Coordinates of C-alpha atoms and ligand atoms in Angstrom, one line a residue:
X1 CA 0.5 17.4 65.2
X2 CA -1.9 18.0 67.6
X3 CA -3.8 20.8 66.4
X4 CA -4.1 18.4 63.0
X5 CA -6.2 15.8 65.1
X6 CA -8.2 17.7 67.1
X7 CA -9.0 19.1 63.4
X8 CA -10.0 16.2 62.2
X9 CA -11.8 15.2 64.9
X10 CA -13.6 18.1 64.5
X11 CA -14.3 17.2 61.0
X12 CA -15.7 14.0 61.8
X13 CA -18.0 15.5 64.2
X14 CA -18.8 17.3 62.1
X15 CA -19.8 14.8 59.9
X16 CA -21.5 12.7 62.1
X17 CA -23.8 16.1 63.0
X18 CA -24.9 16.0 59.1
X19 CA -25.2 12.7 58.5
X20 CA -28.0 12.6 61.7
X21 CA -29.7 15.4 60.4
X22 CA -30.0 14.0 57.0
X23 CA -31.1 10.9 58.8
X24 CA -33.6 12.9 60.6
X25 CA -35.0 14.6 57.3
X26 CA -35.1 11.2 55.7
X27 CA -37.1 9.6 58.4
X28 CA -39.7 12.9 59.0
X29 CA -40.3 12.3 54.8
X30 CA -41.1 8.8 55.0
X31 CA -43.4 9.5 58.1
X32 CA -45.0 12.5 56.0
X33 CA -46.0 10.0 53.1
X34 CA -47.3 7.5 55.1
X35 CA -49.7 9.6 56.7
X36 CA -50.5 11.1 53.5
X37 CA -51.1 7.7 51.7
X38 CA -53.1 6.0 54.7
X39 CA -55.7 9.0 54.2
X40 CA -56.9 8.2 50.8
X41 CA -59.4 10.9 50.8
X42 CA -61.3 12.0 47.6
X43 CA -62.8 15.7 47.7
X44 CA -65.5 16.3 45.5
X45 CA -65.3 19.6 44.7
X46 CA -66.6 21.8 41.2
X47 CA -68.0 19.0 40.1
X48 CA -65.0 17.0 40.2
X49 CA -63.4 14.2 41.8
X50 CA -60.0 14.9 43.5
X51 CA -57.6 13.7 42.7
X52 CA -58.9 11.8 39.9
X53 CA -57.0 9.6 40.1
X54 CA -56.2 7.6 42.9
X55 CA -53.7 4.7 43.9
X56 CA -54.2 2.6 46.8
X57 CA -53.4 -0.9 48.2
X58 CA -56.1 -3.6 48.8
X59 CA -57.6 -3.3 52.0
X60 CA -57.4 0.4 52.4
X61 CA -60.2 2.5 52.8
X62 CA -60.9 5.3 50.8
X63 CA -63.0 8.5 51.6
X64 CA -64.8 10.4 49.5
X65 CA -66.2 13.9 50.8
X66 CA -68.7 16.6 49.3
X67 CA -67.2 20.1 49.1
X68 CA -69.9 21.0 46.7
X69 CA -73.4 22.8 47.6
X70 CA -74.7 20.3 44.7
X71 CA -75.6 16.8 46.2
X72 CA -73.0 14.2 44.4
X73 CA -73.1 10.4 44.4
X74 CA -70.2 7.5 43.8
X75 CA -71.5 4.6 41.8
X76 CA -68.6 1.7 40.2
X77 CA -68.8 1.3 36.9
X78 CA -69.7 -2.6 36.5
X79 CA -71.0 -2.6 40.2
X80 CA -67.4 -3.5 41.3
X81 CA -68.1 -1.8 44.5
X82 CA -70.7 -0.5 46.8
X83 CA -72.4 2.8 45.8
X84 CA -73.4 5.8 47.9
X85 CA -76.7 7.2 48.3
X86 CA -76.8 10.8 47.4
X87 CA -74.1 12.9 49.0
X88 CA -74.9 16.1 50.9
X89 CA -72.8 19.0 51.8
X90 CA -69.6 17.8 54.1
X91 CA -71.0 13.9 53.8
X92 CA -68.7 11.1 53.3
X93 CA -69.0 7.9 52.1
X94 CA -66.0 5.1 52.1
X95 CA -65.3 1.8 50.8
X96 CA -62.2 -0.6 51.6
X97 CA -60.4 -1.5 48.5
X98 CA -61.0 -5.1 47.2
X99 CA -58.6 -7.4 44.9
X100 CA -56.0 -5.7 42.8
X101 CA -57.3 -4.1 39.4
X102 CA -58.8 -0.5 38.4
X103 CA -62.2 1.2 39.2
X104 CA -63.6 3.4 37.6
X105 CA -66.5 5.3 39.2
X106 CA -68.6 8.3 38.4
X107 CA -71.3 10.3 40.0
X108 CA -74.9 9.3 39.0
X109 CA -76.5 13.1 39.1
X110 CA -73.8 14.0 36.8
X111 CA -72.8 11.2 35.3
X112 CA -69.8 13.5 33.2
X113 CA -68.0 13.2 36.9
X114 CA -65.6 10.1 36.6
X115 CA -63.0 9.1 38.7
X116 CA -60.4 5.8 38.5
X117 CA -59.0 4.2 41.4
X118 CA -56.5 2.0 41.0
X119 CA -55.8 -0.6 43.7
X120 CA -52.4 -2.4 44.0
X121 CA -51.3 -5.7 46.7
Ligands
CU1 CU1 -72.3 14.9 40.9

């Protein structure tokens, strides 16, 4: 009888020492994408936008950076948005996402560059 409780005490330590690390995984994930999201970074890199696509909420900013040796620019189709002057090497340019809808963009040295990003509340 005794040996059978301390057993399952055991067990339910045990358990309890999962269940926190799952906890701890969980939460460490959810930290991960929240970083990941609030960046909102767009490389430009052989002569393309990346990613291509982008989802963000209103209000964020997003980032756009040259990777390329080729100067690149960011101009909204429509004017929806402010456009950048012409991007050098390692230059940024960034915007804060307006009202709810989808952008597209493309780069006016090469206008076959497009990119879309679609902003959510
Ligand atoms: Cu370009």
């Amino acid at each position: 009888m005794i040996t059978l409780i301390s057993k399952n005490k055991m067990a339910a330590l045990l358990c309890s020492i999962a269940f926190l690390n799952l906890s701890l995984f969980a939460l460490g994930g959810e930290m991960k994408n929240a970083d990941s999201t609030k960046q909102n970074r767009i490389e430009i890199k052989d002569f393309a936008f990346n990613p291509q696509t982008i989802t963000v909420k209103s209000g964020d900013k997003v980032t756009w950076i040259n990777r390329d040796e080729e100067p690149h620019s960011v101009v909204s189709v429509g004017k929806k948005f402010q456009k950048s002057s012409g991007l050098d090497t390692d230059q940024e340019f960034s915007i804060i996402a307006g009202a709810p809808g989808t952008y597209e963009y493309f780069c006016s040295v090469h206008p076959k560059m497009t990119g879309t990003i679609v902003v959510v509340k």
